[in-house]
Coordinates of C-alpha atoms in Angstrom, one line a residue:
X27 CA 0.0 0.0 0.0
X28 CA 1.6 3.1 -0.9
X29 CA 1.8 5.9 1.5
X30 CA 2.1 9.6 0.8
X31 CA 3.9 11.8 3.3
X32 CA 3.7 15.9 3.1
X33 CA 6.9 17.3 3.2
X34 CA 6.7 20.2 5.9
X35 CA 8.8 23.3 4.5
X36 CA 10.7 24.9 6.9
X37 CA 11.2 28.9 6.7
X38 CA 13.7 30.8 8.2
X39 CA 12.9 32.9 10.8
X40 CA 12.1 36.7 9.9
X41 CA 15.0 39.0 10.6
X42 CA 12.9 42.3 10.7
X43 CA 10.8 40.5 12.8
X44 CA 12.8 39.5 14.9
X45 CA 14.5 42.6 15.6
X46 CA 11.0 44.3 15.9
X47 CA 10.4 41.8 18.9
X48 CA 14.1 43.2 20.0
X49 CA 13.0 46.8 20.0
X50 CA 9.4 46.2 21.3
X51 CA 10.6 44.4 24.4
X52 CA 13.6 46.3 25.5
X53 CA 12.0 49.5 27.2
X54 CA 15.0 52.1 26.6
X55 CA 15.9 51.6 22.9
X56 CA 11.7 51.7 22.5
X57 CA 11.5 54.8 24.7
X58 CA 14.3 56.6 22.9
X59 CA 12.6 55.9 19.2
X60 CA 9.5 57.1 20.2
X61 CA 10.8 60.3 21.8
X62 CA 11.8 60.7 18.3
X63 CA 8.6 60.8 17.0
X64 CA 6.3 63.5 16.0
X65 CA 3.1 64.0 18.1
X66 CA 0.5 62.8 15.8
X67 CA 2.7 59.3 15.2
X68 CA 2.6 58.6 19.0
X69 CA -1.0 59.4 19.2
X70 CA -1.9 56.5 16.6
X71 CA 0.9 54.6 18.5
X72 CA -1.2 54.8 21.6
X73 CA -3.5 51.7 19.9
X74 CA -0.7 49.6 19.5
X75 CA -0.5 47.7 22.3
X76 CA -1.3 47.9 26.4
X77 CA 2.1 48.5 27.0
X78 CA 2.7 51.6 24.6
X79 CA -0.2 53.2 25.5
X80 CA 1.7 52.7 29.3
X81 CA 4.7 53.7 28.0
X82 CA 3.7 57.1 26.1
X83 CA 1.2 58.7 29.0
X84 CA 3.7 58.3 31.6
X85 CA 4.2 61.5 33.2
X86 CA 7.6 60.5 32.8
X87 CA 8.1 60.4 29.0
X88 CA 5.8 63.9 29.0
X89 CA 9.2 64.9 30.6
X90 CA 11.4 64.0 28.8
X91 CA 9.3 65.0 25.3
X92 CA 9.7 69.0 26.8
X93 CA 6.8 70.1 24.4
X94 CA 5.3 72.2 26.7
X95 CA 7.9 74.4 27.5
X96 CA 7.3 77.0 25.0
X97 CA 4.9 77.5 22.6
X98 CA 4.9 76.4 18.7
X99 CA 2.5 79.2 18.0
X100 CA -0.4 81.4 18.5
X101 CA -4.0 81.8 18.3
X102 CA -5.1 85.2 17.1
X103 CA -8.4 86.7 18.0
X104 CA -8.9 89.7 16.7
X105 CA -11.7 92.7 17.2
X106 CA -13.9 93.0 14.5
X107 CA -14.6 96.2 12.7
X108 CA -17.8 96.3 12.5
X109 CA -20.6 95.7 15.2
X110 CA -21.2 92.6 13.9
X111 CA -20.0 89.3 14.9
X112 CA -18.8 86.7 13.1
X113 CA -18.2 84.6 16.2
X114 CA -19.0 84.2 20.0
X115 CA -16.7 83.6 22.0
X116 CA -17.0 82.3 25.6
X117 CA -14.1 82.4 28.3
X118 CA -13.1 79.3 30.2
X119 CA -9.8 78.8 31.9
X120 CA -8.1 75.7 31.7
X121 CA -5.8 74.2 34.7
X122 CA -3.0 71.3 32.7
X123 CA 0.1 70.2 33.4
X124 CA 0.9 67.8 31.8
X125 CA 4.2 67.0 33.8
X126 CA 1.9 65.7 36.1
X127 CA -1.2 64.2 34.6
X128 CA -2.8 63.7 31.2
X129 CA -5.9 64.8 32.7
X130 CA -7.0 68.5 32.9
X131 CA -9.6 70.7 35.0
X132 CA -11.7 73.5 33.3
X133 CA -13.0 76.3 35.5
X134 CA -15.4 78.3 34.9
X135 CA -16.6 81.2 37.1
X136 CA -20.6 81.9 37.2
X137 CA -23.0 84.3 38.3
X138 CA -26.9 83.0 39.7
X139 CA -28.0 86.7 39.0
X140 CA -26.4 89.4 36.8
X141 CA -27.7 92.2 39.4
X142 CA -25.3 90.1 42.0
X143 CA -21.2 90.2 42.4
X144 CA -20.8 87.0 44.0
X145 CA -19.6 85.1 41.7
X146 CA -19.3 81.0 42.1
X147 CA -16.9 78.6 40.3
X148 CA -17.5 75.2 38.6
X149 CA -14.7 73.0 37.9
X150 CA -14.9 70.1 34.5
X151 CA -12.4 66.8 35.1
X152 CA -11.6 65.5 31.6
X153 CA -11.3 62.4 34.1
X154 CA -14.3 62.2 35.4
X155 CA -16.2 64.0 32.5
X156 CA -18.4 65.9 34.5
X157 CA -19.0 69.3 35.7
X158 CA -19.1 70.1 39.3
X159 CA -20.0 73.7 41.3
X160 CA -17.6 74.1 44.1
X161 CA -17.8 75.8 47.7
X162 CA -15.3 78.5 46.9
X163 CA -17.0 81.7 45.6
X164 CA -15.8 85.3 45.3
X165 CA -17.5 89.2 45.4
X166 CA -16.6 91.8 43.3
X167 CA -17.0 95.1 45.1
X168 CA -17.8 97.4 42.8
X169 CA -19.6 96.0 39.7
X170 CA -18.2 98.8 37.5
X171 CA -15.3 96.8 37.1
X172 CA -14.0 93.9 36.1
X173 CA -11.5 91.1 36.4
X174 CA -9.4 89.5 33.7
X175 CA -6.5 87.0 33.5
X176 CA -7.5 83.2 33.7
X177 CA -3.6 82.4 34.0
X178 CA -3.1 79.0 35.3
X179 CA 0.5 79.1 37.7
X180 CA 1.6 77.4 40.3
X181 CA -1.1 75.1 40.8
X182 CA -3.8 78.0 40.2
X183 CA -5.5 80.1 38.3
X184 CA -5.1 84.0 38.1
X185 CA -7.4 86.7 37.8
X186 CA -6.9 90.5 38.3
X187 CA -9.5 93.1 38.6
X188 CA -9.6 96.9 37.4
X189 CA -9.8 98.3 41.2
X190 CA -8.7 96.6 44.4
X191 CA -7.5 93.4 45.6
X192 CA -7.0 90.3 42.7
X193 CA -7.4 86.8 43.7
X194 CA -6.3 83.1 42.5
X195 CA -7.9 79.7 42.4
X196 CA -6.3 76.5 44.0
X197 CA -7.1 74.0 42.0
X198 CA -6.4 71.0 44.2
X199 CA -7.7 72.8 47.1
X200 CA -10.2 74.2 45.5
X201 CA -9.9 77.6 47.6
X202 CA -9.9 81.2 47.1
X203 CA -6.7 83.4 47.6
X204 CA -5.5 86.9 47.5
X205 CA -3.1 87.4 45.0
X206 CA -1.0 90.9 45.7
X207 CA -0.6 93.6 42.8
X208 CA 1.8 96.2 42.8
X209 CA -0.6 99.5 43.7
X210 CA -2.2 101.4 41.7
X211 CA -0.6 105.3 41.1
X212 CA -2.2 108.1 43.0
X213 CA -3.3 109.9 40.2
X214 CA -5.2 106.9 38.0
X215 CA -8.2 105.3 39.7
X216 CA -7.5 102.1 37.7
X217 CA -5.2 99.5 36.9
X218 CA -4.0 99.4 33.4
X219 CA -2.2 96.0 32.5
X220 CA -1.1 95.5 29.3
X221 CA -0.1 91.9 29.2
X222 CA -0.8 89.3 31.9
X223 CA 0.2 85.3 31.4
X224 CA 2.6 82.8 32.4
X225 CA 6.0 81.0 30.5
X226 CA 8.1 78.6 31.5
X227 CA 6.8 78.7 35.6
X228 CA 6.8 82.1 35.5
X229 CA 3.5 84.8 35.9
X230 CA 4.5 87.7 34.3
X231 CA 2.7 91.3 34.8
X232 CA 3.4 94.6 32.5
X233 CA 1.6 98.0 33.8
X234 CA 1.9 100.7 31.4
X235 CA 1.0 104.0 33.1
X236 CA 2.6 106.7 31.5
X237 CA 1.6 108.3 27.8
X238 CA 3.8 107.5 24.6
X239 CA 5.7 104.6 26.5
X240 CA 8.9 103.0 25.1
X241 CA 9.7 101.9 28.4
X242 CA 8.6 99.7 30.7
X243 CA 9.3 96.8 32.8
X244 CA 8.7 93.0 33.0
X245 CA 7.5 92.3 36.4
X246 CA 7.0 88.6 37.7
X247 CA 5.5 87.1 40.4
X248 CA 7.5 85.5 43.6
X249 CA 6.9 81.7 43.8
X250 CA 5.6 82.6 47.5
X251 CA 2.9 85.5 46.3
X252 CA 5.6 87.5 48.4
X253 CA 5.6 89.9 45.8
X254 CA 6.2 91.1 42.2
X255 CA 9.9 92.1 41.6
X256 CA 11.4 93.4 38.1
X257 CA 12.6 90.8 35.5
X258 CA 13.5 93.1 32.5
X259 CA 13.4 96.3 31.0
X260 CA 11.7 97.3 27.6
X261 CA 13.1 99.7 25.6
X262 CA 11.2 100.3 22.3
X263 CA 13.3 103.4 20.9
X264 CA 14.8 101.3 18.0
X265 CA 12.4 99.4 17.3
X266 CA 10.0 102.3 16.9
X267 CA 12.7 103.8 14.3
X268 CA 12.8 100.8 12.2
X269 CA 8.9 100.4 12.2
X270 CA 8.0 104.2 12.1
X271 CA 4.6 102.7 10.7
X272 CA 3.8 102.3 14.8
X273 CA 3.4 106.1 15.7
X274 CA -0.1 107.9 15.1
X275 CA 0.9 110.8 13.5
X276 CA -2.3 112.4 13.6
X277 CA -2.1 112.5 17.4
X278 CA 0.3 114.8 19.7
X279 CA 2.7 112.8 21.5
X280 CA 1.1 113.5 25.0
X281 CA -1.7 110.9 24.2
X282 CA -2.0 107.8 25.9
X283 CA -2.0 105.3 22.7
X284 CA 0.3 107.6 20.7
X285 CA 2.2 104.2 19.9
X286 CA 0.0 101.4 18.0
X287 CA 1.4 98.2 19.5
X288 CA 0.3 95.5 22.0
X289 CA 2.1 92.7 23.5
X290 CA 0.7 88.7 22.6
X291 CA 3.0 86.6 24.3
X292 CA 6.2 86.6 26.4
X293 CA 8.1 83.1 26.0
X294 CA 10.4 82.6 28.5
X295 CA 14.1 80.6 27.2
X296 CA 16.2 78.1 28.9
X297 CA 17.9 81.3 30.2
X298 CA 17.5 84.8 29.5
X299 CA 19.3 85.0 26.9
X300 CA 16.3 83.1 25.3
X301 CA 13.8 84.8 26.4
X302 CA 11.3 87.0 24.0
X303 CA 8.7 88.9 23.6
X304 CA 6.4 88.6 20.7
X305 CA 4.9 92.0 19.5
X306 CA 1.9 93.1 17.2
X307 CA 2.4 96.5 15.4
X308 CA 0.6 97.5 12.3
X309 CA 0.7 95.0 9.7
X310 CA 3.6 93.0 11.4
X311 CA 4.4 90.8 13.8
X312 CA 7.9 91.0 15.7
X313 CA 10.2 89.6 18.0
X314 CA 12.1 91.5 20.7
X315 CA 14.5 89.4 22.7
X316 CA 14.1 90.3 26.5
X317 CA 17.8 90.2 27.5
X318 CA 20.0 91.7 24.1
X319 CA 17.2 94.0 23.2
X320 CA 17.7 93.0 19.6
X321 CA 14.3 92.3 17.2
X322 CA 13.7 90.6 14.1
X323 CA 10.3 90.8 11.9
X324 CA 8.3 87.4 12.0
X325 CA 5.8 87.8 9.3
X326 CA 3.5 90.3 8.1
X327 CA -0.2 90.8 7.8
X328 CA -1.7 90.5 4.1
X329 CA -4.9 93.0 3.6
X330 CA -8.1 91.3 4.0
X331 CA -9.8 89.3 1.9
X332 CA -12.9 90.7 0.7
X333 CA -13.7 93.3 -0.9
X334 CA -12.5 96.0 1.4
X335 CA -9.2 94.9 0.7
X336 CA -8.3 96.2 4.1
X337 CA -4.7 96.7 5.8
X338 CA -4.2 98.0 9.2
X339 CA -2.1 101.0 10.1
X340 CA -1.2 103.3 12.6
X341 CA -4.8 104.5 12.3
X342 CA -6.8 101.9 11.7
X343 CA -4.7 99.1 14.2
X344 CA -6.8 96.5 15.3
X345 CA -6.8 95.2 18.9
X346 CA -7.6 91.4 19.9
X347 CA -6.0 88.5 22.4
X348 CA -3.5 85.7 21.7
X349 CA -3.3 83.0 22.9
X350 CA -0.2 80.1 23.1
X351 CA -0.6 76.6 21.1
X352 CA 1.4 74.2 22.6
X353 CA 1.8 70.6 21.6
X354 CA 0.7 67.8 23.8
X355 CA -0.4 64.3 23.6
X356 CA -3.4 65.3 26.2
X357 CA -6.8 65.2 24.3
X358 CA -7.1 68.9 25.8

């Protein structure tokens, strides 16, 4: 009786696979290729396997990927011209570090009646997915004025207000505190900041009270609310001489906003030396390094679309917020 036997072929073992098992299982080479990476790579990389979506939230590898340092760029929103809106913007403040935790906290501060000034704050866990009204609540003297900021620092968030004292947010504790301001001068009744926000661990503060300034100082915040102290000096002379574009010639030079400029962002270096300040003049955007003084143009503005065909000027300069965009493998 014949018998047929099947010959078994043997195949030699995959080299890439094998040294894809090599890489997958030894936890430093892996960790050093995916630092490597661009952000939107180790997002898909996060459905991989158990262990890389381990690997790639650690706090740890956050770290060590130092996106968050400093901002990759900025979201513009500027005043319209007309009294019509294009689109509505509503003001929450968000509370993320994600040095510590992929999850974030959104606060939002409420009123239950307009005619009030107590004012009440509701906190959002991206962990828990739910909103949540908290015990810590604040009044606002005189409800002719305002408060501004939203900074989150040190574990909190900042606001200041137009007229007496400012206050932060602990968001762990989830408790009100004064926050001190430098005081106001005699002769304004007033507080006129133009920039407020945080770099790098630092809250930074800029109070412009005298008319045509070119000079002014960087103020930042003690770690211990002990005080502001001055960081750097602004001076704005030659930048004003290569950019004559920023002075409103059909104003005298005794008036307030004689100089069309406002401040978006400082960014705050490795060291000083790094450090910059990113500033909005008509038509262009520049940056002014903090320590050297020098500047450099970053782009300019193209006119409007439309039919307008609109370009800003001295005249015409067009005030609105920025605010940082900083990469991060949080779903913020």
């Amino acid at each position: 009786m014949a018998c047929s036997r099947r010959t078994k072929r043997m195949f030699p073992s995959s080299p890439s696979l094998s040294s894809a098992e090599t890489i997958a299982n030894n936890y430093d080479l892996l960790t050093h290729i995916l630092l490597c990476l661009p952000i939107k790579s180790l997002l898909k990389f996060n459905c991989v396997s158990k262990h890389w979506l381990s690997l790639i939230s650690n706090p740890h590898f956050y770290r060590r990927l130092n996106l968050y340092d400093s901002p990759c760029a900025l979201f513009v929103q500027k005043w319209p011209r007309s009294d019509i809106l294009e689109y509505d913007f509503i003001k929450l403040d968000s509370a993320f570090d994600p040095a510590r935790s992929r999850h974030y906290k959104v606060i939002c501060t409420c009123q239950y009646e307009i005619s009030e000034p107590d004012y009440h704050i509701a906190v959002y866990s991206s962990k828990t997915g739910l909103w949540r009204v908290t015990a810590a609540s604040f009044t606002l003297d005189n409800m002719d004025f305002g408060f501004y900021g939203g900074v989150f620092w040190n574990g909190a968030i900042h606001w200041y207000t137009d007229s007496g004292p400012s206050f932060c947010f602990d968001v762990d504790q989830e408790q009100i505190r004064e926050m001190p301001m430098p005081p106001i001068p005699d002769d304004w009744y007033r507080r006129r900041v133009i920039y407020f926000g945080e770099s790098g661990g630092h809250l930074n503060l800029i109070e412009i009270y005298h008319h045509a300034a070119t000079q002014f100082n960087v103020c930042e915040l003690a770690k211990d609310y002990s005080g502001w102290f001055v960081k750097y000096r602004i001076e704005l002379e030659e930048v004003i001489i290569a950019f004559p574009e920023m002075i409103k010639t059909q104003f005298e030079p005794t008036v307030l906003n004689y100089y069309a400029y406002e401040i978006w962002c400082i960014v705050r270096g490795e060291s000083d030396e790094n450090s910059y300040m990113v500033l909005h003049m008509p038509a262009k955007i520049i940056r002014y390094n903090l320590k050297g003084k020098s500047f450099k143009k970053l782009c300019d503005f193209p006119p409007d679309s439309g039919a307008t065909g609109f370009h800003e000027d001295a005249m015409n300069f067009r005030w609105g917020n920025a605010y940082t965009y900083i990469r991060s493998l949080a779903p913020v």
